[in-house]
Tab-separated table of C-alpha atoms in Angstrom:
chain	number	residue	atom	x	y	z
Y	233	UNK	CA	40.464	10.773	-5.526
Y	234	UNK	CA	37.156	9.945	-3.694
Y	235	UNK	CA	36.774	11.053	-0.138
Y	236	UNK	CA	36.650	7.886	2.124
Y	237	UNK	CA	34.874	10.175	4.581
Y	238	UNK	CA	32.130	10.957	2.060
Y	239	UNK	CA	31.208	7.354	0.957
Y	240	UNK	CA	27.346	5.592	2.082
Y	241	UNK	CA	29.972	2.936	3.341
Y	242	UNK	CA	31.585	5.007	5.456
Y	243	UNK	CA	28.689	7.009	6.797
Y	244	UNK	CA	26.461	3.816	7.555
Y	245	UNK	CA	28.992	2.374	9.599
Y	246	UNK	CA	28.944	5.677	12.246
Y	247	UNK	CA	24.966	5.198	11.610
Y	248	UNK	CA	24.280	1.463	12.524
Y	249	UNK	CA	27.518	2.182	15.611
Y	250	UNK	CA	25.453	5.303	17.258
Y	251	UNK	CA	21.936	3.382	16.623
Y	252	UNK	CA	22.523	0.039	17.566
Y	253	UNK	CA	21.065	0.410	20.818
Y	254	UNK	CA	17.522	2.118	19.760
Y	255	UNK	CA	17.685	-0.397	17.079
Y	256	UNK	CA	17.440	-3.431	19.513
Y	257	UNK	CA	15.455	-2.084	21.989
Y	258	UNK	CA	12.844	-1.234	19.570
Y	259	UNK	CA	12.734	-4.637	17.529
Y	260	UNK	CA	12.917	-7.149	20.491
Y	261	UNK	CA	10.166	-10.175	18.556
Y	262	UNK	CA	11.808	-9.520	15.376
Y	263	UNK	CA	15.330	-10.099	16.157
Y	264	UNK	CA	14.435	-12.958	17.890
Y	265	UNK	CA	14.955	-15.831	15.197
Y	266	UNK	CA	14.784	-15.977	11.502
Y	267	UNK	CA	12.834	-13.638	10.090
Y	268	UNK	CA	13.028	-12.096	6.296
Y	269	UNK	CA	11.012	-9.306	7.143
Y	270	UNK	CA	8.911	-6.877	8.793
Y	271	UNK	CA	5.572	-9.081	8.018
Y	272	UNK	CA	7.850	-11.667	10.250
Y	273	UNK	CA	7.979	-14.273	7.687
Y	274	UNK	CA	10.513	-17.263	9.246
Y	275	UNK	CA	12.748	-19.808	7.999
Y	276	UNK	CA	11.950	-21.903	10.083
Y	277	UNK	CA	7.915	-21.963	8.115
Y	278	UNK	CA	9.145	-20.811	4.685
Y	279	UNK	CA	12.646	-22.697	4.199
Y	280	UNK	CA	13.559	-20.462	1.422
Y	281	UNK	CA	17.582	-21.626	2.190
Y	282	UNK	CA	16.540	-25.510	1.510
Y	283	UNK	CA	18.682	-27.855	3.401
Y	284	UNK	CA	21.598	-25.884	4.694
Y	285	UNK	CA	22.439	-29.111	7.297
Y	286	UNK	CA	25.933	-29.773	5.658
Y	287	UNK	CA	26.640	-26.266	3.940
Y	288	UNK	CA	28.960	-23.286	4.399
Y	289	UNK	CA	26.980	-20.244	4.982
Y	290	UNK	CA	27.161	-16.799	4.833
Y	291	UNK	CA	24.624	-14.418	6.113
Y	292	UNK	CA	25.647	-11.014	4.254
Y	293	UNK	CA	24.775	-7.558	6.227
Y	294	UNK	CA	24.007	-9.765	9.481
Y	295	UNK	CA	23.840	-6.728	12.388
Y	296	UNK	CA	23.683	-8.432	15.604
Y	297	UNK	CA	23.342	-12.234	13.674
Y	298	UNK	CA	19.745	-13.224	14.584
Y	299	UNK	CA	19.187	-15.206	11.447
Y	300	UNK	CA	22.879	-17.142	11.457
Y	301	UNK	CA	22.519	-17.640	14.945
Y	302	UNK	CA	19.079	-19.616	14.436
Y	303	UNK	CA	20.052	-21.305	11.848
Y	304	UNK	CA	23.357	-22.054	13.869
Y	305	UNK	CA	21.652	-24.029	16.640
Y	306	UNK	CA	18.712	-24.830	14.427
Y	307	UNK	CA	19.551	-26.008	10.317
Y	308	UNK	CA	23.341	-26.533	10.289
Y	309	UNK	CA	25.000	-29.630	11.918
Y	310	UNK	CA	27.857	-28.619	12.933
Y	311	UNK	CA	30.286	-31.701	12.294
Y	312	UNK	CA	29.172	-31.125	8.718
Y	313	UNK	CA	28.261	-27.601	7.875
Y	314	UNK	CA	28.638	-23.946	9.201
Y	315	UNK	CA	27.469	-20.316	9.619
Y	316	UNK	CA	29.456	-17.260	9.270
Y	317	UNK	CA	28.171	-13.558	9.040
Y	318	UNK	CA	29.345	-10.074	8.594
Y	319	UNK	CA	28.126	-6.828	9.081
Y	320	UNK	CA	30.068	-2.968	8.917
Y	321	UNK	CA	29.189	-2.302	12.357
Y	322	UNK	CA	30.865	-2.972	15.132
Y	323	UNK	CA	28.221	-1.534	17.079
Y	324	UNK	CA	25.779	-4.446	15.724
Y	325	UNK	CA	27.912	-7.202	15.589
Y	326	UNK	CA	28.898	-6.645	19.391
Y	327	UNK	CA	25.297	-7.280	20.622
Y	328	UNK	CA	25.984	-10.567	18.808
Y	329	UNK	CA	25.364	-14.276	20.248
Y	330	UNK	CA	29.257	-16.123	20.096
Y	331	UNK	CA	27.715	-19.386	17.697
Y	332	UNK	CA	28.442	-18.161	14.357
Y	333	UNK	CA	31.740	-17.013	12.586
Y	334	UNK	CA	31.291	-12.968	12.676
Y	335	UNK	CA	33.917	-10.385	10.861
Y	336	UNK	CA	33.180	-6.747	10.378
Y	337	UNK	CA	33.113	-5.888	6.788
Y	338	UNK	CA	32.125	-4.644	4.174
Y	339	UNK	CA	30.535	-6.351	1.042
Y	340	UNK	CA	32.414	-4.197	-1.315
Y	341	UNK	CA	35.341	-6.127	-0.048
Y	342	UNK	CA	34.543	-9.437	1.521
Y	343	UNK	CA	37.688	-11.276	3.460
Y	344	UNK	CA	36.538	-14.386	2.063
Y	345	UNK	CA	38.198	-17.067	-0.426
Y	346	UNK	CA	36.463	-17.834	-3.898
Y	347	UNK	CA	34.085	-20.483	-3.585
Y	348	UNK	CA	34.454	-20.312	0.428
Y	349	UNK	CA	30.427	-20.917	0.586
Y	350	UNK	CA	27.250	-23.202	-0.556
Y	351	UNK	CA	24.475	-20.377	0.127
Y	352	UNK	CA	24.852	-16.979	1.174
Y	353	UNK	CA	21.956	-14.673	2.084
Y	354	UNK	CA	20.688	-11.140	3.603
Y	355	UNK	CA	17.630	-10.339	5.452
Y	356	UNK	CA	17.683	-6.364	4.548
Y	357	UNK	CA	21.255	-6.532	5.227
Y	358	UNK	CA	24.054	-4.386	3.399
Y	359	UNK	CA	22.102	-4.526	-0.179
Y	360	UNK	CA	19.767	-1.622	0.481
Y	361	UNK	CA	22.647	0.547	1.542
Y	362	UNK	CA	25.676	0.490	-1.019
Y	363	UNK	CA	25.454	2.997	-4.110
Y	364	UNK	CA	27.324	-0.235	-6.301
Y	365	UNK	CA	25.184	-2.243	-6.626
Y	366	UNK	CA	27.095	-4.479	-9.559
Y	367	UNK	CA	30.178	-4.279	-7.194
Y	368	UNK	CA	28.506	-6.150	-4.076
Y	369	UNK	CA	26.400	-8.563	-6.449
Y	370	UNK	CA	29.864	-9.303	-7.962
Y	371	UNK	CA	31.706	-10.115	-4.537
Y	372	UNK	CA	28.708	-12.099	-3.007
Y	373	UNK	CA	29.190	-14.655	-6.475
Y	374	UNK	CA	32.995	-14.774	-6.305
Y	375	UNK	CA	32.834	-16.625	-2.648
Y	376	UNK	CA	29.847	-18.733	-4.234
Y	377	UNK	CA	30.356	-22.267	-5.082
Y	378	UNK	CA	29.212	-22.591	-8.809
Y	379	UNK	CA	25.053	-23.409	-8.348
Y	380	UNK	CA	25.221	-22.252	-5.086
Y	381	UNK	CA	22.076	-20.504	-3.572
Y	382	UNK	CA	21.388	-16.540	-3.142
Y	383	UNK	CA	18.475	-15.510	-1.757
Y	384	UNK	CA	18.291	-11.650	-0.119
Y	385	UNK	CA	15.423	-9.830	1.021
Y	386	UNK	CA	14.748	-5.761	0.403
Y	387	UNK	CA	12.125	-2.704	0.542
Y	388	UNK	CA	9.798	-3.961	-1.873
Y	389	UNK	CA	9.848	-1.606	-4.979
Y	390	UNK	CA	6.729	-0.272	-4.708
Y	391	UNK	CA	7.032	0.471	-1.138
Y	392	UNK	CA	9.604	3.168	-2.121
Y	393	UNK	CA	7.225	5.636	-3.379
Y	394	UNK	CA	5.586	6.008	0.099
Y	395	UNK	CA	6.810	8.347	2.726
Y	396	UNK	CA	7.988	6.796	5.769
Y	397	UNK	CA	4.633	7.630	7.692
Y	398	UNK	CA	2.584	4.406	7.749
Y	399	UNK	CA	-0.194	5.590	7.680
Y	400	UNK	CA	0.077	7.633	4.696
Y	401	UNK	CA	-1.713	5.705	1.757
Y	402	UNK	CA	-0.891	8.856	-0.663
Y	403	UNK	CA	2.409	8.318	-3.234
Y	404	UNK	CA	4.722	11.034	-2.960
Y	405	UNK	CA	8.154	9.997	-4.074
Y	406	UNK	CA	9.147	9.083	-7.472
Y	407	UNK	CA	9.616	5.203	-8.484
Y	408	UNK	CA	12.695	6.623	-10.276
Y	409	UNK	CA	14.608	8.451	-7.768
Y	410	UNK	CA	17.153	6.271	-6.700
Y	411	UNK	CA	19.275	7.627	-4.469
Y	412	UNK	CA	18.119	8.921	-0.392
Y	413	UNK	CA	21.301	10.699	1.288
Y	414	UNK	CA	21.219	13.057	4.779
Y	415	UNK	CA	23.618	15.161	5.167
Y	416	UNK	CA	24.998	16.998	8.148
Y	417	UNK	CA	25.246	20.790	8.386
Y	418	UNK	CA	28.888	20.680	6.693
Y	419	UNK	CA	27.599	18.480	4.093
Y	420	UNK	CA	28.960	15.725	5.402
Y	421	UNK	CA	27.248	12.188	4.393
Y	422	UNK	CA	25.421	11.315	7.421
Y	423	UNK	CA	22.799	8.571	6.011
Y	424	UNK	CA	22.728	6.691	2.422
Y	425	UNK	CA	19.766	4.519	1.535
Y	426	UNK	CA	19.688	3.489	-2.467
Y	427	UNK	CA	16.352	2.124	-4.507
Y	428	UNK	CA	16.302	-0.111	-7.382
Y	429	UNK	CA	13.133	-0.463	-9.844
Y	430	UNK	CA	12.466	-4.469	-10.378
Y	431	UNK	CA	13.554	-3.707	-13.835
Y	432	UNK	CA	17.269	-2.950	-12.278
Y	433	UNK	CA	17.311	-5.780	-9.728
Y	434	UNK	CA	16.549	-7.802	-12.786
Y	435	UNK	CA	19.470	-6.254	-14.715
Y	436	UNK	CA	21.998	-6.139	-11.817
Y	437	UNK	CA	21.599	-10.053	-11.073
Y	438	UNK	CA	21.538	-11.077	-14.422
Y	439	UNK	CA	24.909	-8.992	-15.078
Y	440	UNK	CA	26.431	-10.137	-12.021
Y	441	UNK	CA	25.479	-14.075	-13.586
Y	442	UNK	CA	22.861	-14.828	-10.954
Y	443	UNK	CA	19.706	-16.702	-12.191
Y	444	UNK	CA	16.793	-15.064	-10.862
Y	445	UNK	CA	14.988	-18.113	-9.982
Y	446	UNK	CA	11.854	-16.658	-7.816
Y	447	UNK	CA	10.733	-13.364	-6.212
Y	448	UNK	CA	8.451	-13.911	-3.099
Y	449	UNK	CA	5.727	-10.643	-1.982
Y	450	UNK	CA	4.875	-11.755	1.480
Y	451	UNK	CA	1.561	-10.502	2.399
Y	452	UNK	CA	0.204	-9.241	5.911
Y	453	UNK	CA	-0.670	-11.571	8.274
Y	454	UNK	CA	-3.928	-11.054	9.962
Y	455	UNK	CA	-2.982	-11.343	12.986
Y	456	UNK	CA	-0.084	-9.020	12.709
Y	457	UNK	CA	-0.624	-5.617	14.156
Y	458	UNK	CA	3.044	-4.148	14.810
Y	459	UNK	CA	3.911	-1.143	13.187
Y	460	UNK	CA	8.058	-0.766	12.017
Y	461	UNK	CA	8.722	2.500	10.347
Y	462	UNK	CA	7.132	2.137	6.460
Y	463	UNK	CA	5.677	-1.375	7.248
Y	464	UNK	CA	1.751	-1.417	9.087
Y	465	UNK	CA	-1.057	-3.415	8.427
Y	466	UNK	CA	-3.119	-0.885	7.046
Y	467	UNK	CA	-0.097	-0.684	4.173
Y	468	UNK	CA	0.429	-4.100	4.089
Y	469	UNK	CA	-3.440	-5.227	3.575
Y	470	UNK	CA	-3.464	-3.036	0.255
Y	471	UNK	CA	-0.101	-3.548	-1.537
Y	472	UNK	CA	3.602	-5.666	-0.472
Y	473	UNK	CA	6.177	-4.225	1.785
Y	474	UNK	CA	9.147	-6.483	1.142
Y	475	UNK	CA	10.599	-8.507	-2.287
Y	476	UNK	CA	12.189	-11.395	-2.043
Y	477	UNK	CA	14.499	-12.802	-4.341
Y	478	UNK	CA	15.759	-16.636	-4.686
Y	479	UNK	CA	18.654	-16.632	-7.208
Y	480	UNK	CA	21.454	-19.232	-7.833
Y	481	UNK	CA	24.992	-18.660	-9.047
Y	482	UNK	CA	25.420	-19.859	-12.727
């Protein structure tokens, strides 16, 4: 029988609990609105979610609930639509404004109905972090209307194969190691971060009967100078940080 203990779900939880705190404090202009990424992209400019005015929504991996919270009081009428979010923290979801529907879960289980939801989406939420991959992909369609919209943003592929110094423009990881796990003294799973190639986002969507309908590369704005772990505008001038993908639920 697997140990509970052992699993990325169970070790990311105590993670995003005990660094909720840095987390915020260090990421103050980013958590505050809709952004899909570190090169601060917005909904608000880019609309990737279309007209969400009268739709249910679910924002999947949401931390402290930024993005549902703007589009709460910003996209969403509330007599005719509205937002709901989850996240496996506690820890995040307590620093979280009180105008979207928040439950702490995980997206290898979601507590929602079938169909329960027009458009769901993730902002570098929950995707990047589970090892099964085809599991989450097949939870997130199963409370999908039929046609509804996806859309999820993630470490670029490419990106992976850079260290986590920024300013390091030298490749030193392999495109096809998958898997990044710390692990405490006693071996226990501290940390789990997983990769996919394009080639297996590709394959996981189509399997889990998404259609892959774009995939956005934001580039660096000019004007941009904040560095955020692997994203920096040195990196970002020469090759994308963050993939985007638009998919709908066949």
């Amino acid at each position: 029988m697997p140990n509970a203990a052992d699993s990325p779900s169970h070790a990311n939880r105590a993670f995003w609990d005990a660094d909720a705190a840095r987390y915020h404090a260090d990421h103050r202009a980013y958590l505050d609105g809709f952004y899909w990424c570190p090169e601060m992209l917005s909904e608000g400019d880019a609309r990737l979610l279309g007209d969400v005015s009268a739709n249910a929504v679910l924002e999947i991996g949401c931390g402290s609930a930024p993005c549902s919270s703007w589009l709460a009081a910003h996209a969403v009428d509330s007599g005719a639509g509205f937002v709901a979010a989850f996240d496996i923290s506690a820890g995040m979801l307590s620093r979280a404004r009180r105008n979207v529907a928040l439950v702490q879960a995980d997206v290898l289980a979601l507590p929602y109905r079938d169909g329960a939801f027009d458009v769901a989406f993730s902002a570098f939420g929950a995707l990047p972090f589970v090892r099964d991959i085809d599991a989450a992909l097949s939870e997130i369609h199963r409370v999908l209307v039929t046609g509804g919209r996806f859309v999820f943003s993630a470490t670029h592929p490419m990106r992976w194969i850079f260290p986590d110094d920024p300013e390091s423009l030298t490749a030193e990881i392999s495109y096809f190691t998958r898997e990044y796990e710390e692990r405490d003294e006693h071996g226990n799973l501290v940390y789990a971060e997983y990769h996919r190639t394009f080639g297996d986002w590709v394959r996981a969507l189509r399997e889990s009967s998404f259609s892959l309908l774009d995939v956005l590369e934001p580039t660096w704005p000019d004007d941009l100078d904040t560095t955020w772990g692997q994203w920096s505008a040195e990196r970002g001038r020469i090759f994308p940080g963050t993939a985007i993908f638009i998919c709908e639920k066949l």
